Short mmCIF file of C-alpha atoms in Angstrom, two decimals:
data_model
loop_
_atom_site.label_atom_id
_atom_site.label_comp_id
_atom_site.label_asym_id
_atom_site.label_seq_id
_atom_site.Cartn_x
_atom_site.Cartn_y
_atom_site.Cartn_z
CA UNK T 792 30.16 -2.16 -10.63
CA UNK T 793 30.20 -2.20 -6.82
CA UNK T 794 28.07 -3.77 -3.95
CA UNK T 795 24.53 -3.30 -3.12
CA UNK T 796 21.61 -4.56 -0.99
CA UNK T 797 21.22 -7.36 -3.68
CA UNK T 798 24.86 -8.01 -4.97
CA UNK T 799 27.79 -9.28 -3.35
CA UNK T 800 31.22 -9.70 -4.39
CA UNK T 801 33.70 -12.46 -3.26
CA UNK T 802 37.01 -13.28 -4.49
CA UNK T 803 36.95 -16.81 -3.13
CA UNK T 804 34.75 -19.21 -2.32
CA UNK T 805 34.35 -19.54 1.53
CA UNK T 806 31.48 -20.77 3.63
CA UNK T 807 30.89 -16.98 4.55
CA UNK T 808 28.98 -16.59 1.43
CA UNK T 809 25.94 -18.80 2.50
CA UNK T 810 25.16 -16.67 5.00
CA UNK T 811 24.31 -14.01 2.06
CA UNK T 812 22.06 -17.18 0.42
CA UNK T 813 19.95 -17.19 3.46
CA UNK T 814 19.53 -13.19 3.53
CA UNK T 815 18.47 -13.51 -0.44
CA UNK T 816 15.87 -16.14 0.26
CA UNK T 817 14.21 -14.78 3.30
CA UNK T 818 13.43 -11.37 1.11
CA UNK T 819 13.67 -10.38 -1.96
CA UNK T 820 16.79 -12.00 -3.65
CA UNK T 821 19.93 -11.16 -4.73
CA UNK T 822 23.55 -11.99 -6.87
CA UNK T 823 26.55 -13.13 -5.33
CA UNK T 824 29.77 -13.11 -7.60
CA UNK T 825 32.22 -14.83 -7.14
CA UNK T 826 36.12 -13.83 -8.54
CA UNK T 827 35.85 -10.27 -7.85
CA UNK T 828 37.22 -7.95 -5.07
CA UNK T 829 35.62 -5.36 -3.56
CA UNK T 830 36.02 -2.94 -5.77
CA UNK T 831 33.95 -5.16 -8.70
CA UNK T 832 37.83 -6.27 -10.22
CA UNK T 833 37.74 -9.66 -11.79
CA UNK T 834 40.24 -11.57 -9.72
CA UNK T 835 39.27 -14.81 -11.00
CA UNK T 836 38.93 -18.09 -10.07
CA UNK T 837 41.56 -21.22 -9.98
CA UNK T 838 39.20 -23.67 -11.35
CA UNK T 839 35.48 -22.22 -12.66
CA UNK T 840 33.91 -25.76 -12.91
CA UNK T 841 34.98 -27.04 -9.28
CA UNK T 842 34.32 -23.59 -7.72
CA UNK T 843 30.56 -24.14 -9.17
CA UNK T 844 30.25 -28.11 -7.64
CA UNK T 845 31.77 -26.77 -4.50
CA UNK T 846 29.23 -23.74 -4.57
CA UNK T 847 26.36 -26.58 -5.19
CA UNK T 848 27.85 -28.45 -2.85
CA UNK T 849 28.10 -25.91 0.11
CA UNK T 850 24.41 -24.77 -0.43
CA UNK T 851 23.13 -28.07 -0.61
CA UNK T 852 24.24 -29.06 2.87
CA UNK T 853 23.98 -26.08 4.36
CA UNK T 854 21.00 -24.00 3.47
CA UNK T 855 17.68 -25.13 4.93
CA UNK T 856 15.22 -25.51 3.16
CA UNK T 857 16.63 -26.11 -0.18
CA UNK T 858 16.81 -22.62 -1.56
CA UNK T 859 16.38 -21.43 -5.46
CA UNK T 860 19.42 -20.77 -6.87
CA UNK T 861 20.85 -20.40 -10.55
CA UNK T 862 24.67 -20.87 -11.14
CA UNK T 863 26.63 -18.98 -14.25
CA UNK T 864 30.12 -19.41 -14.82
CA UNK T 865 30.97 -16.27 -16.50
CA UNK T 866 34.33 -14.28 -18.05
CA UNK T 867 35.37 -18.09 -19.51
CA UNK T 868 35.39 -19.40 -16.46
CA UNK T 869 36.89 -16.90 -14.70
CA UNK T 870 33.68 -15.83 -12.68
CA UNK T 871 30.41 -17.50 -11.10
CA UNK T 872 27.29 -15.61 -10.67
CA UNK T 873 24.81 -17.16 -8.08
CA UNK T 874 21.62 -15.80 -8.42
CA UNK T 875 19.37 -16.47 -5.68
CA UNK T 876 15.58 -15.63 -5.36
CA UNK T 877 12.93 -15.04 -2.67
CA UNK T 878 11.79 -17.97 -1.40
CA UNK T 879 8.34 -18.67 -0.37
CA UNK T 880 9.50 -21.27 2.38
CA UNK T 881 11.07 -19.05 4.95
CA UNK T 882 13.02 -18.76 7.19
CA UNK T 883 15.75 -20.30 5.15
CA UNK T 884 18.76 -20.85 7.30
CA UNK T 885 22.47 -21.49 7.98
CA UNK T 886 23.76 -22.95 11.22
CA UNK T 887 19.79 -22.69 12.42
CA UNK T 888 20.15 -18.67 11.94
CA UNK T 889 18.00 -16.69 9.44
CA UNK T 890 19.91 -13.26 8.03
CA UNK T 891 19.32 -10.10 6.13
CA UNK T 892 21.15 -7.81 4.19
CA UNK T 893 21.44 -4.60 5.95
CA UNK T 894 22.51 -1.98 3.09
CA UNK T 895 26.14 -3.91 2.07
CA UNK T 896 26.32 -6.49 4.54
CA UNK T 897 24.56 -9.33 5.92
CA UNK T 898 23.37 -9.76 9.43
CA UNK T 899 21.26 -12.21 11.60
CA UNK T 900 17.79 -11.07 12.22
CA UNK T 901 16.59 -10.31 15.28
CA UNK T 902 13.17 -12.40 17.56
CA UNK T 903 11.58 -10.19 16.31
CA UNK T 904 12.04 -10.29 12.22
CA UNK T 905 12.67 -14.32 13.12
CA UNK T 906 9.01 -14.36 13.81
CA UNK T 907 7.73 -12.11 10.76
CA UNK T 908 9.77 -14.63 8.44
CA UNK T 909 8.07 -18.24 10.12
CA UNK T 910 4.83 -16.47 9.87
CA UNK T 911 5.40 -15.34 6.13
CA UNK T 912 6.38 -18.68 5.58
CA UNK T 913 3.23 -20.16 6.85
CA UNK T 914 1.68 -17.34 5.57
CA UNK T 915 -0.42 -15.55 8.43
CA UNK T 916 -0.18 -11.83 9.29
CA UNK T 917 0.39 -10.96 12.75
CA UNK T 918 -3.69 -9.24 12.23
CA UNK T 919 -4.37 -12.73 11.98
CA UNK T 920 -2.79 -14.10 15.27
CA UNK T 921 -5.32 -15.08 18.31
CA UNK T 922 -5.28 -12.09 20.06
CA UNK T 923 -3.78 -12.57 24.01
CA UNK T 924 -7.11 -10.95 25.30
CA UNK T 925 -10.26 -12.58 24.49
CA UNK T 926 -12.38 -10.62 26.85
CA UNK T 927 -13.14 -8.01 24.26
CA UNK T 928 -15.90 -5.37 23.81
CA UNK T 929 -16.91 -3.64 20.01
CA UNK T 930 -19.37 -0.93 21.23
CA UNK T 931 -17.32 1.35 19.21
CA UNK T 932 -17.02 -0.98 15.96
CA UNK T 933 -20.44 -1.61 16.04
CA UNK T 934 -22.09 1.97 16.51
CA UNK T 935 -19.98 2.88 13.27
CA UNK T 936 -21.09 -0.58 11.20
CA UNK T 937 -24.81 1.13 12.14
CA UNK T 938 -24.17 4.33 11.30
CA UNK T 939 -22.46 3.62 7.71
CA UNK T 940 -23.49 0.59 6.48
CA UNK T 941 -26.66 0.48 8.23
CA UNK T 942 -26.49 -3.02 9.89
CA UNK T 943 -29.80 -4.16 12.05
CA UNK T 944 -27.93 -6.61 14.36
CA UNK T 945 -24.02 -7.07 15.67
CA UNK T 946 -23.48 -10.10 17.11
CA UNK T 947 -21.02 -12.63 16.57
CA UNK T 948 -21.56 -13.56 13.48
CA UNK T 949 -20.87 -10.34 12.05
CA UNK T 950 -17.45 -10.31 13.98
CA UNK T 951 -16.69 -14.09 11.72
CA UNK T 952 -17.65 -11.97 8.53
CA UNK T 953 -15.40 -9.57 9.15
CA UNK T 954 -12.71 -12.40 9.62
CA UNK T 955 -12.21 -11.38 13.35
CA UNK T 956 -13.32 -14.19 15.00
CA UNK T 957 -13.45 -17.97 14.53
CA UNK T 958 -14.57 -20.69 16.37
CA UNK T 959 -11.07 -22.77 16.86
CA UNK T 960 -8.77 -19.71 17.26
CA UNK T 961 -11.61 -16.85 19.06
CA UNK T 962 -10.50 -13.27 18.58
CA UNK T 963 -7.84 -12.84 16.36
CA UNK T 964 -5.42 -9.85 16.53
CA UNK T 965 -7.73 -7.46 14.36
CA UNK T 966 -9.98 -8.00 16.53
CA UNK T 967 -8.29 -6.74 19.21
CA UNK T 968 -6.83 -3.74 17.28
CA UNK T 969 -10.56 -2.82 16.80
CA UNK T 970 -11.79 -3.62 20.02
CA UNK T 971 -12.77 -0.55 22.47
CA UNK T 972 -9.71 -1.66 24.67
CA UNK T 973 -6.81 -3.14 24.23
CA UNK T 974 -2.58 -3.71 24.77
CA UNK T 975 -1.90 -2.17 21.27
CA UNK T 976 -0.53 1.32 20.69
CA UNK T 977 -2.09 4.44 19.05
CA UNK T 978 -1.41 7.62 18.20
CA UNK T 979 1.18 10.35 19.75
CA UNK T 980 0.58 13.74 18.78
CA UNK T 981 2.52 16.84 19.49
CA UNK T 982 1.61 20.50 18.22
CA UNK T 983 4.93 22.60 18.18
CA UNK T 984 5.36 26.16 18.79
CA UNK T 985 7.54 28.76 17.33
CA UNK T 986 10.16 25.73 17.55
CA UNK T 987 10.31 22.17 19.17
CA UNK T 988 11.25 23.49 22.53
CA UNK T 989 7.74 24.68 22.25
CA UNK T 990 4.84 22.03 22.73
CA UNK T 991 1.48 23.58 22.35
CA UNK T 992 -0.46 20.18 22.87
CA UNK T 993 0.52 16.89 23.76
CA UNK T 994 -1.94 14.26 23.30
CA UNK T 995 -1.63 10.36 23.11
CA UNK T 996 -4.22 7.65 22.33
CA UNK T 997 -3.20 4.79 23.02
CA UNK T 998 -5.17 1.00 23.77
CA UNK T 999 -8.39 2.55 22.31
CA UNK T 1000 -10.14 1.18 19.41
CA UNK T 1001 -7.93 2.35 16.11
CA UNK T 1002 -11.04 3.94 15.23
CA UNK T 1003 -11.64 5.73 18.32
CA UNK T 1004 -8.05 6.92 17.78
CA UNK T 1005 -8.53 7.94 14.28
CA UNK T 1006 -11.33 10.09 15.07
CA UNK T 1007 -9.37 11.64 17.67
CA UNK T 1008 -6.42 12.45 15.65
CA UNK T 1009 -8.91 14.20 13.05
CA UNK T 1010 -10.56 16.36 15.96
CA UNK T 1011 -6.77 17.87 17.13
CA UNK T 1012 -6.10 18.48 13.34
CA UNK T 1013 -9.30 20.46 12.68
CA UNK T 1014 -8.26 22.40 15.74
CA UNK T 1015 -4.75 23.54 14.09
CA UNK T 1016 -5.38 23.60 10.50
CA UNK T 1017 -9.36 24.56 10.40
CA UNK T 1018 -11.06 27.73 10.48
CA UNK T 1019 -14.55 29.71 9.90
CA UNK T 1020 -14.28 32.68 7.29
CA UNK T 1021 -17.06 35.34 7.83
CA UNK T 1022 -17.63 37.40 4.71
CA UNK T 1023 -20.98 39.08 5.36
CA UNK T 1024 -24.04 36.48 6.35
CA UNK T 1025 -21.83 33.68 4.90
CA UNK T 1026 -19.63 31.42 6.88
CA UNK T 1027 -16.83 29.59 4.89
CA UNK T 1028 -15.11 26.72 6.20
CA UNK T 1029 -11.42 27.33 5.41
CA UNK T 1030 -8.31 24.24 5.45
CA UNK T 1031 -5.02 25.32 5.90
CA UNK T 1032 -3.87 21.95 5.43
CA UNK T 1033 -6.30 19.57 3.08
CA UNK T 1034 -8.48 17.88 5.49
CA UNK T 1035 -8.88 14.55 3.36
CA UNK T 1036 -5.44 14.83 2.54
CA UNK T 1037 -5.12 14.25 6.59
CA UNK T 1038 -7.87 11.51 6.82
CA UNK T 1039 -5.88 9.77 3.91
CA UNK T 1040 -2.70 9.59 5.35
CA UNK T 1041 -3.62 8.50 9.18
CA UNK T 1042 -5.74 6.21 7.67
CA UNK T 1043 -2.80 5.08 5.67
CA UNK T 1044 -0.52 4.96 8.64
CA UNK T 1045 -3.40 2.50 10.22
CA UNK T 1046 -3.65 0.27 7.48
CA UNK T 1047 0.03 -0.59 6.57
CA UNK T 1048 1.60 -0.18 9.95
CA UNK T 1049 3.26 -2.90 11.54
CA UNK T 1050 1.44 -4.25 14.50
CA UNK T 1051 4.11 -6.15 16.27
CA UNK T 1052 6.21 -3.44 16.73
CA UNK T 1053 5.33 -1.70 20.01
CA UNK T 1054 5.73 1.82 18.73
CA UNK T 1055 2.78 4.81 18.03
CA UNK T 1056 2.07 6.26 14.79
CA UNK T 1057 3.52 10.00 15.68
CA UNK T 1058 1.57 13.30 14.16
CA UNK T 1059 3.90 16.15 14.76
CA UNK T 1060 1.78 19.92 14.00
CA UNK T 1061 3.80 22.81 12.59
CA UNK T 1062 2.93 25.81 11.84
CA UNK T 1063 3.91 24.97 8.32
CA UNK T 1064 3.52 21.41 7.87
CA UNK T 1065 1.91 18.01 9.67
CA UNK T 1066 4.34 14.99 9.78
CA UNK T 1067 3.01 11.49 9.85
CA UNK T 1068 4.94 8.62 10.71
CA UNK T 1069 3.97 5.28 10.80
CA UNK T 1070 6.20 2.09 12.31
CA UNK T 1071 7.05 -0.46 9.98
CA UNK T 1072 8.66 0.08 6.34
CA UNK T 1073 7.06 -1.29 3.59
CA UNK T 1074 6.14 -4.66 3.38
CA UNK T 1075 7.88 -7.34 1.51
CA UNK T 1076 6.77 -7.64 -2.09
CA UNK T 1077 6.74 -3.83 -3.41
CA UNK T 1078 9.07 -1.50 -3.97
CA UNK T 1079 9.31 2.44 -3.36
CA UNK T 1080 8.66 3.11 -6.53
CA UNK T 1081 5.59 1.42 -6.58
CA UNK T 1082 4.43 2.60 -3.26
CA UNK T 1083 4.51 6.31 -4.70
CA UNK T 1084 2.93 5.52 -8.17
CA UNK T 1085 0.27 3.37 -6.72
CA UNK T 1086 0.88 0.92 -9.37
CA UNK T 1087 1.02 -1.98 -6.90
CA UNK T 1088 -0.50 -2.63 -3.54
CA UNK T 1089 0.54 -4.66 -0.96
CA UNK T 1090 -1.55 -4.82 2.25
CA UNK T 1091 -0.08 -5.47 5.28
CA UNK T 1092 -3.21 -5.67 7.33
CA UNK T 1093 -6.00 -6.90 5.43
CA UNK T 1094 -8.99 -7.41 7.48
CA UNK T 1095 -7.96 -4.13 9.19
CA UNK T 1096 -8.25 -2.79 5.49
CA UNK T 1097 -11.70 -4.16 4.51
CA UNK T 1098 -12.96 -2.50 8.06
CA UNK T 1099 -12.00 0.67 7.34
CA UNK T 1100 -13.13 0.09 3.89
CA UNK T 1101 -16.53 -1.05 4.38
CA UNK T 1102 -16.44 1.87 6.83
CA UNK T 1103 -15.62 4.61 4.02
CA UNK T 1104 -12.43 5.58 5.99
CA UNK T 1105 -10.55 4.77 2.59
CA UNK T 1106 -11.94 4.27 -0.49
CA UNK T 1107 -9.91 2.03 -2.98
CA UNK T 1108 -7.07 0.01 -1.60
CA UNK T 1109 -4.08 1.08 -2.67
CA UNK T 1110 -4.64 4.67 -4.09
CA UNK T 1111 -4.26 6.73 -0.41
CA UNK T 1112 -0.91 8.54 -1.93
CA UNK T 1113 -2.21 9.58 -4.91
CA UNK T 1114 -5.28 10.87 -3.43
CA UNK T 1115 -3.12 13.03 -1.24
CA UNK T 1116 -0.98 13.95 -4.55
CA UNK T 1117 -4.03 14.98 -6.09
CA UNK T 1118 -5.17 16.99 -2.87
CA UNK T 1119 -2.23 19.17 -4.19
CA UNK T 1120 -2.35 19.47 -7.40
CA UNK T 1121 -3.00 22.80 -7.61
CA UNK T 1122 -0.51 23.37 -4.22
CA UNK T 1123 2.67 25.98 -4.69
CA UNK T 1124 3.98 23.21 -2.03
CA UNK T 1125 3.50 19.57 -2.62
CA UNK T 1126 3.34 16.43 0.05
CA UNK T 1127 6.86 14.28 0.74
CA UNK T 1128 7.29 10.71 1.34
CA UNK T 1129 10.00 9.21 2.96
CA UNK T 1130 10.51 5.48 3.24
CA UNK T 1131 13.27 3.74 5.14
CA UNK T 1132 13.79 0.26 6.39
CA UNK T 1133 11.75 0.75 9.73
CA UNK T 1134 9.33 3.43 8.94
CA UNK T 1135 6.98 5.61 6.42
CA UNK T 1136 6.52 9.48 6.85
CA UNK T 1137 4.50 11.65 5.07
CA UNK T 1138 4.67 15.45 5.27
CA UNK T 1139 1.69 17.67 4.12
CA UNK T 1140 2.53 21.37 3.45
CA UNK T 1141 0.08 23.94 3.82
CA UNK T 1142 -1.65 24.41 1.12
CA UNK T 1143 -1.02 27.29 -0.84
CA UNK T 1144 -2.46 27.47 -4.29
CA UNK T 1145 0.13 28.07 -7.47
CA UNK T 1146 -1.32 31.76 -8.42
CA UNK T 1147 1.15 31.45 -11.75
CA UNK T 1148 4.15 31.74 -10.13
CA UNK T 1149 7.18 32.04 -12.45
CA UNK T 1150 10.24 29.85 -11.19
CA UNK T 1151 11.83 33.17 -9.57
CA UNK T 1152 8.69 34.35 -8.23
CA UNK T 1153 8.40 30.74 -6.52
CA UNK T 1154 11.86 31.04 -4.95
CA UNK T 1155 10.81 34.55 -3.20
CA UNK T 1156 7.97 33.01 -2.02
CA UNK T 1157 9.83 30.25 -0.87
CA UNK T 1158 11.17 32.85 1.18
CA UNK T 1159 9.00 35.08 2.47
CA UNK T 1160 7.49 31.55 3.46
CA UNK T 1161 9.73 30.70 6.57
CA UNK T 1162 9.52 34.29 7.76
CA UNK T 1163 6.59 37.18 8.61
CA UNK T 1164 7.88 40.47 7.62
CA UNK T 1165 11.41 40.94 5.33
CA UNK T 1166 12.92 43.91 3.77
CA UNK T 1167 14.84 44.18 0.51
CA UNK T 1168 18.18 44.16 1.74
CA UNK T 1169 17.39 40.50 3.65
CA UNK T 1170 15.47 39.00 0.55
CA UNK T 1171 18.60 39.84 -2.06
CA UNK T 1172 21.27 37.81 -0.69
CA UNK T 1173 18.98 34.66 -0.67
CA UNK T 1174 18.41 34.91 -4.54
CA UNK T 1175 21.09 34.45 -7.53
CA UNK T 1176 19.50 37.87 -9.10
CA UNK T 1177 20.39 41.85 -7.98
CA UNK T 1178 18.23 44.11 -5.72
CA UNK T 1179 16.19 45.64 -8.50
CA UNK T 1180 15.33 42.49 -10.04
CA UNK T 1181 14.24 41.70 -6.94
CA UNK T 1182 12.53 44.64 -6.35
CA UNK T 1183 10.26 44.08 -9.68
CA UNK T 1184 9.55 40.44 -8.97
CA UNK T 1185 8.02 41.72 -5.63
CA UNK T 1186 5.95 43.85 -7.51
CA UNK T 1187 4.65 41.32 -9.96
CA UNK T 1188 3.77 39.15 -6.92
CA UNK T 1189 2.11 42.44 -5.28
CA UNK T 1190 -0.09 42.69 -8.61
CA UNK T 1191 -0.95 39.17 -8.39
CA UNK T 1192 -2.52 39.41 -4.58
CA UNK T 1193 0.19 37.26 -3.58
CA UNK T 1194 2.67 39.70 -1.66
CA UNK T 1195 1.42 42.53 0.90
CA UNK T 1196 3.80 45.54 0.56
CA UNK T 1197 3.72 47.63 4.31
CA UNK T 1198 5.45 51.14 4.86
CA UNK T 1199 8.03 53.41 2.86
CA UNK T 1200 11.33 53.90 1.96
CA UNK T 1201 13.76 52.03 3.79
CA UNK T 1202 11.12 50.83 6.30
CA UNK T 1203 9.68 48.73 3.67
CA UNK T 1204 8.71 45.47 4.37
CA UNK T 1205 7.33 42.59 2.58
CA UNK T 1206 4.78 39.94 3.48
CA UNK T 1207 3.01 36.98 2.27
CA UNK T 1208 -1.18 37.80 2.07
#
């Protein structure tokens, strides 16, 4: 047994624990033991029962508000287990400080989360704020409300359907987020080279309507990762990386970001890959378990999310990743997702379809993918098998239309098609 995010171990009872009560409460709970080091060894405890009144006590006087708690003595006495679960009152604090576990310990929050907390407690979303600028324009909003849901007139009533405006408050921070301009940031894109000392394209939208910038984003992508086929009279459009699979995941980054932070969502272009990263982890209330499954959604902006919506930009809440898991299905290569405490990245391959690779066909592929040409002699030493099973497997792939064999002898090269 050792500590986590959501368990703590003291041998004593000091007023330092409390500080760990008001981290549990403001998120999403947590045990403190009490009797055992560091290491999870029971120490025990002098005197069980008035180690649990002066644990009552402590919290009692201390924590505000009242927090909910559940005391265990444990190990005949020897231990206490405080449980302690996610309030819906926050901030809950000690000494008129709010704190949060960060990995093992427990630290106080900065203005910043402080805010986020009072307005969970009250709960409002920042979307819902008044906006600071009231002096706001929609042509943008309201040529795409014509164009795809077919609306006759937008005036201001539409604007209180859409929950961005109200009488007492005006325009609330949607509002502004939508607006054609605005104080909120955008989206940062950069379209490497060979390597990241090489910038291509560097192109930043920022305090434009979020759908002004999503469009934008799209039109760089199809730039990169687009292309016409000709094969006689017909023209085939072509993706080298799954254009929905890229509408899906900006649009995702748009949705779930967090507002308040003044940061952009970044798009960095590969040759290999696109990398999406949006500002803001994910939001209280789901895990990243159930981020990836899509078995629970938790929307951060809501009337941001019924815009896009309404608009088609998404289509049901809450299934975006495995849209873009389905994208790829059929992918040799398939999307990642990372998720940390401040942020969200997704990374979509190129898609190149599974032609029945066997698992050691895969991993020469997997080669010949960071590279143009390679002979023989620089394939083997990547691979656990000898030079002529790697000479068959190349081969097999050659059969298969997935490997390009060029010149003779020892000038032989190989090359993905």
């Amino acid at each position: 047994m050792r500590e986590t995010r959501t368990m703590e171990f003291k041998e004593q009872v000091t007023n330092t624990f409390l500080k760990t009560v008001s981290a549990f409460s403001n998120y999403d709970g947590g045990e403190i033991i009490f009797g055992i080091d560091d290491n999870g060894n029971i120490i025990g405890l002098p005197d069980g029962k008035q180690a649990r009144l002066d644990i009552e006590n402590k919290i009692n006087d201390s924590i505000t508000p009242q927090p909910d708690y559940i005391l265990e003595l444990q190990n005949n006495g020897r231990t206490i287990k405080l449980t302690v679960k996610g309030g819906i009152q926050k901030p809950y604090l000690y000494k008129s400080k709010a704190y949060k576990r960060n990995d093992t310990a427990t630290i106080e929050v900065d203005r910043l989360e402080l805010s986020r907390l009072i307005l969970e407690g009250k709960n409002i979303s920042f979307e819902e704020l008044p906006c600071e600028d009231q002096n706001l324009k929609f042509d943008i909003l309201c040529r795409k409300l014509k164009e795809h849901i077919r609306i006759e007139n937008f005036n201001q009533d539409t604007l209180k359907t859409l929950n961005l405006y109200n009488a007492s408050g005006g325009y609330n921070n949607a509002a502004g987020i939508l607006s054609d301009e605005n104080r909120f940031p955008g989206i940062d894109i950069v379209k490497f080279g060979e390597s990241i000392s090489i910038i291509q394209k560097r192109a930043t939208f920022d305090h434009i309507s979020v759908l002004a910038a999503n469009d934008k984003a799209l039109e760089v992508f199809k730039d990169y990762y687009r292309y016409e086929e000709i094969k006689g009279a017909d023209r085939k459009k072509v993706e080298r990386i799954p254009e929905a699979a890229f509408r899906e995941a900006v649009a995702n980054a748009l949705i779930h970001r967090a507002w308040d932070v003044d940061s952009q969502i970044r798009v960095l272009m590969y040759d290999d890959r696109v990398e999406i990263i949006s500002p803001g982890g994910l939001p209280s209330g789901i895990t990243e378990d159930e981020y990836l499954s899509g078995k629970l959604s938790v929307l951060r902006n809501r009337t941001l999310a019924n815009v896009f919506y309404r608009l088609g930009y998404v289509e049901i809440f809450g299934t975006g990743i495995l849209r873009i898991k389905q994208l790829y299905e059929e992918g040799l290569k398939q999307p990642e997702f990372e998720v940390s405490e401040n942020t969200i990245k997704i990374v979509l391959p190129l898609f190149e379809k599974n032609l029945d690779l066997t698992k050691d066909e895969q991993k020469i592929y997997a080669i010949l993918s960071k590279t143009v040409l390679k002979s023989i002699s620089e394939i083997t030493p990547c691979v656990e098998f000898g030079k002529s099973k790697t000479t068959q497997l190349l081969k097999a792939m050659n059969e298969k239309g997935v490997v390009k064999i060029e010149g003779r002898g020892k000038g032989t090269r190989y090359v993905l098609r």
